[in-house]
Coordinates of C-alpha atoms and ligand atoms in Angstrom, one line a residue:
M43 CA 0.1 -0.2 0.1
K44 CA 1.3 3.2 -0.8
Y45 CA -1.1 5.7 0.6
L46 CA -2.7 5.1 4.1
P47 CA -6.0 6.7 4.0
L48 CA -6.3 9.2 6.9
A49 CA -8.9 11.4 7.8
L50 CA -8.1 14.9 8.4
D51 CA -10.1 17.3 10.7
L52 CA -9.5 20.6 8.8
A53 CA -12.3 23.0 10.5
E54 CA -10.6 26.6 10.8
Q55 CA -7.6 25.3 9.1
D56 CA -5.5 27.5 6.6
V57 CA -5.6 25.9 3.4
L58 CA -3.9 27.6 0.2
V59 CA -4.8 26.8 -3.1
V60 CA -2.6 28.1 -5.9
G61 CA -4.8 28.1 -9.2
A62 CA -8.5 28.6 -9.4
G63 CA -9.4 26.0 -12.6
D64 CA -11.8 23.5 -13.1
V65 CA -9.6 21.2 -11.0
A66 CA -8.4 23.5 -8.4
Q67 CA -12.5 24.4 -7.7
R68 CA -12.9 21.0 -7.4
K69 CA -10.7 20.2 -4.8
I70 CA -11.8 23.7 -3.0
S71 CA -15.6 22.0 -2.6
W72 CA -13.6 19.2 -0.6
L73 CA -11.9 21.3 1.4
L74 CA -15.1 23.8 2.4
K75 CA -17.0 20.8 2.8
A76 CA -14.7 19.6 5.5
G77 CA -14.9 23.5 7.0
A78 CA -11.2 24.7 6.0
A79 CA -10.1 28.3 5.9
V80 CA -9.5 28.6 2.4
S81 CA -7.3 30.9 0.4
V82 CA -6.9 31.1 -3.2
V83 CA -4.3 32.6 -5.5
A84 CA -4.7 32.8 -9.1
P85 CA -4.2 36.3 -11.4
D86 CA -7.2 35.0 -12.9
A87 CA -9.1 33.8 -10.1
S88 CA -12.9 34.6 -11.6
M89 CA -14.0 32.1 -9.0
Q90 CA -17.5 30.6 -9.1
L91 CA -17.1 29.3 -5.5
N92 CA -19.2 32.2 -3.5
D93 CA -18.6 31.3 0.0
H94 CA -17.4 33.6 2.8
R95 CA -14.6 31.0 3.8
I96 CA -13.1 32.0 0.5
R97 CA -10.3 34.4 0.8
I98 CA -9.2 35.3 -3.3
H99 CA -6.0 36.8 -3.9
N100 CA -6.3 38.0 -7.4
R101 CA -2.8 37.7 -8.1
P102 CA 0.3 35.5 -8.7
Y103 CA 1.9 33.4 -6.5
T104 CA 4.7 34.5 -4.3
E105 CA 6.4 32.4 -1.7
S106 CA 5.2 34.3 1.1
D107 CA 2.0 32.9 0.7
L108 CA 3.3 29.6 1.8
E109 CA 3.5 31.1 5.2
Q110 CA 1.6 29.7 8.3
R111 CA -0.6 26.9 6.4
H112 CA -2.0 23.7 7.4
L113 CA -2.1 22.2 3.9
V114 CA -1.4 22.9 0.3
V115 CA -2.6 22.4 -3.1
V116 CA -0.9 23.3 -5.7
A117 CA -3.3 23.4 -9.3
T118 CA -1.8 26.3 -11.6
N119 CA -1.7 25.1 -15.7
N120 CA 1.9 25.6 -15.2
A121 CA 3.7 21.9 -14.6
E122 CA 6.9 23.9 -13.5
L123 CA 5.6 26.3 -11.5
N124 CA 3.3 23.7 -9.7
V125 CA 6.7 21.8 -9.3
K126 CA 8.3 24.2 -7.7
I127 CA 5.7 25.0 -5.5
G128 CA 5.5 21.4 -4.4
Q129 CA 8.9 21.4 -3.3
R130 CA 8.9 24.5 -1.4
A131 CA 5.8 23.2 0.7
R132 CA 7.4 19.9 1.3
A133 CA 10.6 21.8 2.2
L134 CA 8.6 23.9 5.2
G135 CA 6.9 20.4 6.6
Y136 CA 3.5 21.2 4.9
L137 CA 1.0 18.8 3.5
V138 CA 0.5 19.4 0.0
N139 CA -0.7 18.1 -3.1
V140 CA 0.3 18.7 -6.5
V141 CA -2.9 17.7 -8.7
D142 CA -1.8 14.9 -11.2
L143 CA 1.7 14.7 -9.9
P144 CA 1.5 12.6 -6.9
A145 CA 5.3 12.3 -7.6
A146 CA 5.4 15.8 -6.0
S147 CA 2.7 15.5 -3.5
N148 CA 2.8 14.0 0.0
F149 CA -0.7 13.5 0.1
I150 CA -3.3 12.5 -2.6
F151 CA -7.4 13.1 -2.7
P152 CA -8.9 10.1 -2.6
A153 CA -12.7 9.8 -4.6
I154 CA -14.9 10.0 -2.2
V155 CA -17.8 8.6 -1.4
E156 CA -19.7 10.9 0.9
R157 CA -22.9 10.7 3.0
G158 CA -22.4 14.1 5.4
D159 CA -20.2 12.5 7.9
F160 CA -20.3 8.8 6.7
T161 CA -17.2 8.8 4.1
I162 CA -16.0 5.8 2.1
A163 CA -12.4 7.1 0.1
I164 CA -11.1 4.9 -2.8
S165 CA -7.7 5.5 -4.1
S166 CA -5.1 3.7 -6.9
A167 CA -2.5 5.5 -5.8
G168 CA -2.8 7.4 -8.8
N169 CA -2.5 4.5 -11.2
A170 CA -5.7 4.2 -12.2
P171 CA -8.4 6.8 -12.3
V172 CA -10.8 4.8 -14.6
L173 CA -11.0 2.2 -12.2
T174 CA -11.3 4.4 -9.2
R175 CA -13.8 6.4 -10.9
Y176 CA -15.4 2.9 -11.8
W177 CA -15.3 1.9 -8.0
R178 CA -16.7 5.2 -6.4
R179 CA -20.0 5.1 -8.8
T180 CA -20.4 1.2 -7.5
I181 CA -20.0 1.8 -4.4
D182 CA -21.7 5.5 -4.3
A183 CA -24.8 2.9 -6.0
L184 CA -24.9 0.9 -2.5
V185 CA -25.1 3.5 0.0
P186 CA -28.1 4.5 0.8
A187 CA -29.0 8.1 0.1
R188 CA -30.0 9.3 3.7
L189 CA -27.3 6.7 5.4
Q190 CA -26.2 10.1 7.5
S191 CA -29.3 10.1 9.4
W192 CA -29.0 6.7 10.5
A193 CA -25.4 7.1 11.3
D194 CA -26.3 10.3 13.4
L195 CA -28.7 8.6 15.1
L196 CA -26.1 5.4 16.2
G197 CA -23.5 8.0 17.2
R198 CA -26.2 9.9 19.6
Y199 CA -27.1 6.2 20.8
R200 CA -23.8 5.0 21.7
D201 CA -23.9 6.5 25.6
T202 CA -27.4 4.9 26.1
V203 CA -26.3 1.0 24.8
K204 CA -23.4 1.6 27.2
S205 CA -25.5 2.0 30.1
K206 CA -27.5 -1.0 29.6
L207 CA -25.4 -3.6 28.0
G208 CA -22.5 -3.9 30.0
T209 CA -19.7 -5.8 27.7
I210 CA -17.9 -5.3 24.6
D211 CA -19.1 -7.9 23.0
S212 CA -22.7 -7.5 24.1
R213 CA -22.6 -3.9 22.9
R214 CA -21.1 -5.4 19.1
R215 CA -23.7 -7.7 19.0
F216 CA -26.9 -5.5 19.4
W217 CA -25.4 -3.4 16.9
E218 CA -24.8 -6.4 14.5
S219 CA -28.8 -6.8 15.3
V220 CA -29.9 -3.5 14.3
I221 CA -27.2 -2.3 11.8
D222 CA -29.1 -3.8 8.4
S223 CA -32.3 -4.1 9.8
D224 CA -36.0 -2.4 9.1
I225 CA -34.6 0.1 11.6
A226 CA -32.5 1.3 9.6
E227 CA -35.0 2.1 6.7
E228 CA -36.9 3.8 9.4
A229 CA -34.2 6.3 10.2
Y230 CA -34.0 7.1 6.8
R231 CA -37.8 8.0 6.8
D232 CA -38.1 9.2 10.4
S233 CA -35.1 9.3 12.8
N234 CA -37.4 10.2 16.3
K235 CA -39.6 6.8 15.1
A236 CA -36.4 5.0 14.5
K237 CA -34.9 6.1 17.7
Q238 CA -38.2 4.6 19.6
R239 CA -37.6 1.2 17.8
L240 CA -34.3 1.2 18.7
D241 CA -35.6 1.7 22.4
K242 CA -37.4 -1.0 22.4
A243 CA -35.0 -3.5 20.3
L244 CA -32.1 -2.4 23.0
D245 CA -34.6 -3.6 26.0
A246 CA -35.4 -6.4 24.5
F247 CA -31.8 -7.3 23.4
A248 CA -31.2 -6.5 27.7
F249 CA -33.6 -9.0 28.7
D250 CA -33.0 -11.6 26.6
H251 CA -29.6 -13.5 27.2
T252 CA -29.4 -16.0 24.4
H253 CA -27.4 -13.3 22.7
Q254 CA -24.6 -14.0 25.3
Q255 CA -24.7 -17.4 24.1
G256 CA -21.1 -18.8 22.1
A257 CA -21.5 -20.4 18.6
V258 CA -19.8 -22.4 16.0
Y259 CA -19.4 -22.0 12.5
L260 CA -17.3 -24.9 10.7
I261 CA -17.1 -22.7 7.3
G262 CA -15.6 -24.4 4.2
A263 CA -13.5 -21.7 2.2
G264 CA -12.9 -23.8 -0.9
P265 CA -9.5 -24.5 -2.5
G266 CA -7.9 -21.3 -2.7
D267 CA -9.4 -18.7 -4.9
P268 CA -11.1 -16.0 -2.6
E269 CA -14.2 -15.9 -5.4
L270 CA -14.9 -19.4 -4.7
M271 CA -16.4 -18.8 -1.2
T272 CA -20.0 -18.8 -0.8
F273 CA -22.2 -15.6 0.1
K274 CA -22.8 -18.0 3.1
A275 CA -19.2 -18.1 4.3
V276 CA -18.2 -14.9 4.2
R277 CA -21.4 -13.8 5.6
L278 CA -20.7 -15.9 8.8
L279 CA -17.0 -15.4 8.5
Q280 CA -17.9 -11.7 9.3
R281 CA -20.0 -12.3 12.1
A282 CA -16.9 -14.3 14.1
E283 CA -15.2 -13.1 17.0
V284 CA -12.5 -15.5 16.9
I285 CA -11.5 -16.9 13.6
L286 CA -9.2 -21.0 14.0
Y287 CA -7.7 -21.3 10.4
D288 CA -5.0 -23.5 9.0
R289 CA -2.5 -23.4 6.3
L290 CA -4.8 -24.4 3.4
V291 CA -6.8 -21.1 3.9
A292 CA -5.3 -18.5 1.6
P293 CA -4.5 -15.3 3.5
E294 CA -6.9 -13.3 1.4
I295 CA -9.8 -15.6 2.7
V296 CA -8.7 -14.9 6.6
N297 CA -8.9 -11.6 6.1
M298 CA -12.0 -11.6 5.1
G299 CA -13.0 -12.0 8.8
R300 CA -13.4 -8.7 11.1
R301 CA -10.3 -6.2 11.7
D302 CA -11.5 -7.0 15.4
A303 CA -12.0 -10.6 15.4
E304 CA -8.8 -12.8 17.2
Y305 CA -7.1 -15.0 14.9
I306 CA -5.7 -18.2 16.0
Y307 CA -3.5 -20.1 13.5
V308 CA -3.9 -23.8 13.9
G309 CA -2.1 -24.9 10.8
K310 CA -1.8 -28.8 9.8
R311 CA 1.0 -30.0 8.0
A312 CA 1.9 -33.8 6.9
K313 CA 4.2 -34.4 9.7
D314 CA 4.0 -31.1 11.2
H315 CA 0.9 -30.7 13.5
T316 CA 0.9 -26.6 14.8
L317 CA -1.9 -27.9 17.2
P318 CA -3.1 -31.7 17.3
Q319 CA -6.6 -32.6 16.4
H320 CA -8.1 -32.6 20.2
K321 CA -6.3 -29.3 21.0
I322 CA -8.1 -27.6 18.5
N323 CA -11.1 -29.5 18.8
E324 CA -10.6 -28.1 23.0
L325 CA -9.6 -24.5 21.9
M326 CA -13.2 -24.7 20.0
L327 CA -15.2 -25.9 22.9
K328 CA -13.6 -23.8 25.4
L329 CA -14.0 -20.3 23.0
A330 CA -17.6 -21.5 22.5
L331 CA -18.3 -22.1 25.9
D332 CA -16.7 -19.0 27.0
G333 CA -19.8 -16.9 24.7
K334 CA -17.5 -16.5 21.5
I335 CA -18.7 -16.7 18.1
V336 CA -15.9 -19.1 16.4
A337 CA -15.6 -19.6 12.9
R338 CA -13.5 -22.6 12.2
L339 CA -12.1 -22.5 8.7
K340 CA -11.4 -25.1 6.4
G341 CA -10.0 -25.5 3.4
G342 CA -12.1 -26.9 0.6
D343 CA -15.6 -28.4 2.5
P344 CA -15.3 -29.3 5.7
F345 CA -16.6 -32.7 5.3
I346 CA -14.4 -34.4 2.4
F347 CA -11.2 -34.9 4.4
G348 CA -11.8 -32.0 6.7
R349 CA -12.4 -33.6 10.1
G350 CA -15.4 -31.5 10.5
A351 CA -17.4 -33.9 11.7
E352 CA -14.9 -34.9 14.8
E353 CA -14.3 -31.0 15.1
L354 CA -18.3 -31.0 15.8
E355 CA -18.8 -33.9 18.0
H356 CA -17.8 -31.7 21.6
I357 CA -19.6 -29.1 20.4
I358 CA -23.1 -30.7 19.9
D359 CA -22.1 -32.6 23.1
A360 CA -22.3 -29.3 24.6
N361 CA -25.4 -28.1 22.9
I362 CA -23.5 -25.4 21.3
P363 CA -25.4 -24.1 18.7
F364 CA -23.4 -24.5 15.3
E365 CA -23.6 -23.6 11.6
I366 CA -22.1 -26.1 8.8
V367 CA -20.9 -24.5 5.7
P368 CA -20.5 -26.4 2.5
G369 CA -17.1 -25.5 0.8
I370 CA -16.2 -26.0 -3.3
T371 CA -13.6 -29.0 -2.5
A372 CA -9.9 -29.3 -4.1
A373 CA -11.2 -32.1 -6.6
S374 CA -14.2 -29.7 -7.8
G375 CA -12.2 -26.7 -8.0
C376 CA -9.1 -28.1 -9.4
A377 CA -10.5 -30.1 -12.1
S378 CA -12.5 -26.6 -13.5
Y379 CA -9.5 -24.4 -13.4
A380 CA -7.4 -27.3 -14.9
G381 CA -9.9 -27.7 -17.4
I382 CA -10.7 -31.2 -16.2
P383 CA -14.6 -32.3 -16.3
L384 CA -14.7 -35.1 -13.7
T385 CA -17.6 -37.1 -15.4
H386 CA -18.1 -36.9 -19.2
R387 CA -20.4 -39.2 -21.1
D388 CA -17.8 -40.8 -23.4
H389 CA -15.1 -41.1 -20.5
A390 CA -16.5 -42.0 -17.0
H391 CA -19.5 -42.2 -15.5
S392 CA -18.4 -41.6 -11.9
V393 CA -15.7 -40.0 -9.9
R394 CA -14.1 -40.9 -6.8
F395 CA -12.6 -39.0 -3.9
V396 CA -9.9 -41.0 -2.2
A397 CA -7.5 -40.2 0.8
G398 CA -3.7 -40.6 -1.0
H399 CA -1.8 -40.3 2.2
L400 CA 0.3 -43.3 2.9
K401 CA 0.3 -45.3 6.1
D402 CA 3.9 -46.9 6.7
G403 CA 5.1 -46.2 3.4
Y404 CA 1.3 -47.9 2.0
A405 CA -1.8 -46.5 1.3
D406 CA -4.1 -48.8 2.5
L407 CA -6.8 -49.1 0.2
A408 CA -9.5 -51.2 -1.8
W409 CA -7.3 -51.3 -4.7
S410 CA -9.5 -53.7 -6.7
S411 CA -12.3 -51.3 -6.6
F412 CA -10.5 -49.0 -8.7
A413 CA -10.6 -51.2 -11.7
D414 CA -12.9 -49.7 -13.9
S415 CA -11.3 -47.5 -16.4
R416 CA -14.7 -45.5 -16.7
Q417 CA -14.7 -43.9 -13.2
T418 CA -12.1 -40.8 -12.4
L419 CA -10.1 -41.2 -9.4
V420 CA -9.1 -38.1 -7.4
F421 CA -6.5 -38.6 -4.9
Y422 CA -6.2 -36.1 -2.0
M423 CA -3.0 -35.8 0.4
G424 CA -1.5 -38.6 -2.6
L425 CA 1.8 -36.5 -3.5
M426 CA 3.9 -38.6 -1.9
G427 CA 2.4 -42.0 -2.4
L428 CA 2.2 -40.8 -5.8
N429 CA 4.4 -43.7 -6.6
T430 CA 2.5 -46.5 -5.0
I431 CA -0.6 -45.1 -6.7
C432 CA 0.3 -45.8 -10.0
R433 CA 1.9 -48.9 -9.1
E434 CA -1.2 -50.2 -7.5
L435 CA -3.6 -49.0 -10.1
I436 CA -1.3 -50.7 -13.0
K437 CA -1.7 -53.8 -11.0
V438 CA -5.4 -53.8 -10.4
G439 CA -5.7 -53.3 -14.8
R440 CA -5.8 -50.1 -15.4
D441 CA -4.0 -49.3 -18.5
E442 CA -0.6 -48.3 -18.2
S443 CA -1.2 -45.1 -20.4
T444 CA -4.6 -43.6 -18.5
P445 CA -3.7 -40.1 -18.4
V446 CA -2.7 -38.5 -14.7
A447 CA -2.3 -35.1 -13.8
L448 CA -1.0 -33.3 -11.1
V449 CA -2.7 -29.8 -10.0
E450 CA -0.8 -27.7 -7.8
R451 CA -2.2 -24.8 -5.6
G452 CA -5.4 -25.2 -7.6
T453 CA -7.3 -22.2 -8.3
T454 CA -4.9 -19.9 -6.9
P455 CA -2.9 -17.9 -9.0
N456 CA 0.5 -20.1 -8.6
Q457 CA -1.3 -23.1 -10.1
Q458 CA 0.8 -25.5 -12.2
V459 CA -0.6 -28.4 -13.9
Y460 CA 1.3 -31.1 -14.9
V461 CA 0.4 -33.7 -16.9
G462 CA 1.5 -37.5 -17.5
T463 CA 0.4 -41.2 -17.4
L464 CA 0.5 -43.9 -14.7
T465 CA 3.9 -44.8 -16.3
T466 CA 5.7 -41.4 -16.7
I467 CA 3.7 -39.2 -14.2
C468 CA 6.2 -40.0 -11.4
D469 CA 9.2 -38.8 -13.5
V470 CA 7.3 -35.7 -14.4
L471 CA 7.1 -35.3 -10.4
S472 CA 10.8 -35.5 -9.7
K473 CA 11.8 -33.5 -12.7
H474 CA 9.5 -30.6 -11.5
N475 CA 9.8 -29.5 -8.1
V476 CA 5.7 -30.2 -7.0
K477 CA 4.8 -29.0 -3.5
A478 CA 1.7 -29.7 -1.3
P479 CA -1.2 -29.0 -2.1
T480 CA -1.3 -30.9 -4.8
L481 CA -4.5 -32.9 -6.1
I482 CA -3.8 -36.1 -8.6
I483 CA -6.6 -36.8 -11.1
I484 CA -6.7 -39.9 -12.7
G485 CA -8.3 -41.0 -16.0
S486 CA -9.4 -40.5 -19.3
V487 CA -11.3 -37.4 -18.6
V488 CA -7.6 -35.9 -18.4
S489 CA -7.0 -36.1 -22.2
L490 CA -9.8 -33.3 -22.4
H491 CA -7.8 -30.6 -20.6
S492 CA -6.6 -29.7 -23.9
A493 CA -9.7 -29.2 -25.9
L494 CA -11.0 -27.4 -22.7
A495 CA -7.7 -25.5 -21.6
W496 CA -9.8 -22.3 -22.9
R497 CA -8.1 -20.1 -20.5
G498 CA -4.9 -20.9 -21.5
I499 CA -4.1 -22.9 -18.4
S500 CA -0.3 -23.5 -18.4
I501 CA 0.3 -27.3 -18.4
T502 CA 3.3 -28.9 -17.9
E503 CA 3.4 -32.4 -19.7
Ligands
SAH661 N1 -11.3 -30.4 2.9 C1 -10.3 -30.2 1.8 C2 -9.3 -31.1 1.5 C3 -8.4 -31.4 2.4 S1 -7.0 -32.6 2.7 C4 -11.1 -30.1 0.3 O1 -12.6 -30.4 0.5 O2 -10.9 -29.4 -0.5 C5 -5.9 -31.7 1.8 C6 -5.5 -31.9 0.3 O3 -6.4 -31.2 -0.7 C7 -4.2 -31.5 -0.2 O4 -3.3 -33.0 0.3 C8 -4.8 -31.8 -1.5 O5 -4.3 -32.9 -2.2 C9 -5.9 -31.2 -1.8 N2 -6.0 -29.9 -1.9 C10 -6.7 -28.6 -1.1 N3 -6.7 -27.8 -1.5 C11 -5.8 -27.5 -3.0 C12 -5.6 -26.8 -4.0 N4 -5.9 -25.6 -3.9 N5 -4.9 -27.4 -4.5 C13 -4.7 -28.7 -4.8 N6 -5.0 -29.0 -4.2 C14 -5.5 -29.1 -2.8

């Protein structure tokens, strides 16, 4: 992040604007909205802005204009002069914006969505103005026109809530129960009526103790691409006060949680369990019994090789409310993003998801049940056992030329797809430094990847 958006209090502060063209005038109107005392210096300052807080100096800029300023905006039509004033103002320690020249500025104006005191700032660090404008328009359309009256009412109501609800958690849960409710709609129409309804809602909330109860959301986060989260997953994640996540969950997804949530890494890797499973179960139970809303984020789907059921056992025994949110499992995600259909009328009429991790160097599986050539096999956690998997499949009658795909870090920007056959894929594996998480897809559907690789999927043979 190149620029940190901050919110400045400019009330009564002296601001110098050099230049009075259209761009300068746009900046001036924002400065006035923020209550600044604006001095405009320009030889041709025929200002349309008629405001008693503007002092217009109809003359060229001189260095003494920079005395006693709080903030400086430079917007003449002389680029050289702009840079010169910018440098001088910076040397004097001012906040200065030279319009359209971020390199000469030490702050830039973000695009702003404004509803009175409620504001949203958008910036691309000056890199993509059209993109910024697009998002400003899009967000603007989403924010209710009269949001200000709701925001004001909430501000006035804070002390009342504080006096009735003793803990931060209960206050936050109260606010969340009303923030997007019909009371907000009421506030857009009539803030007195909305206030009466808030009173009622607060009384009911203070009386009802169920809101102090904890809950557990077991959330499938999908295979990596954040856009593969479901709406429900995002919604519940954003309600969570504590978020337990592991290595398979992409950082962008973990970051979708609330800023003020507590994040606990319980990461798991083959051979390296940061927290043993029973400790994770105990931790989750303890947090929920303490009244916390806990999200347990799992890669893919929690009920597919995710130990979701085990993690819930204690929660169910303790009568704690819970939700299970299914996720897109690695097989679906990786197959789609690699252009491999898991079933196909001409190739495979069924698909099996198999846990391919090795026990004592040998995957203890019913190999003969994998003999059917019209069945696609998807091995999770199978990378270390790839050799065994290929050997055993050939033994039970799978053709040596059966295509195999390894999808590494599927659905992420780092996705790699390696293809070979039951006899060649181990060589491909040893030639390339293929890392976990990798999914193995075996069956003639893999041969369709080239026909379906419509998006320039990178494939290594
Ligand atoms: N619950 C998860 C699976 C957990 S088991 C799900 O439904 O997807 C972990 C295994 O899943 C990894 O060893 C790997 O084989 C596979 N996997 C998970 N995410 C993956 C990804 N983005 N790319 C490739 N394989 C992945």
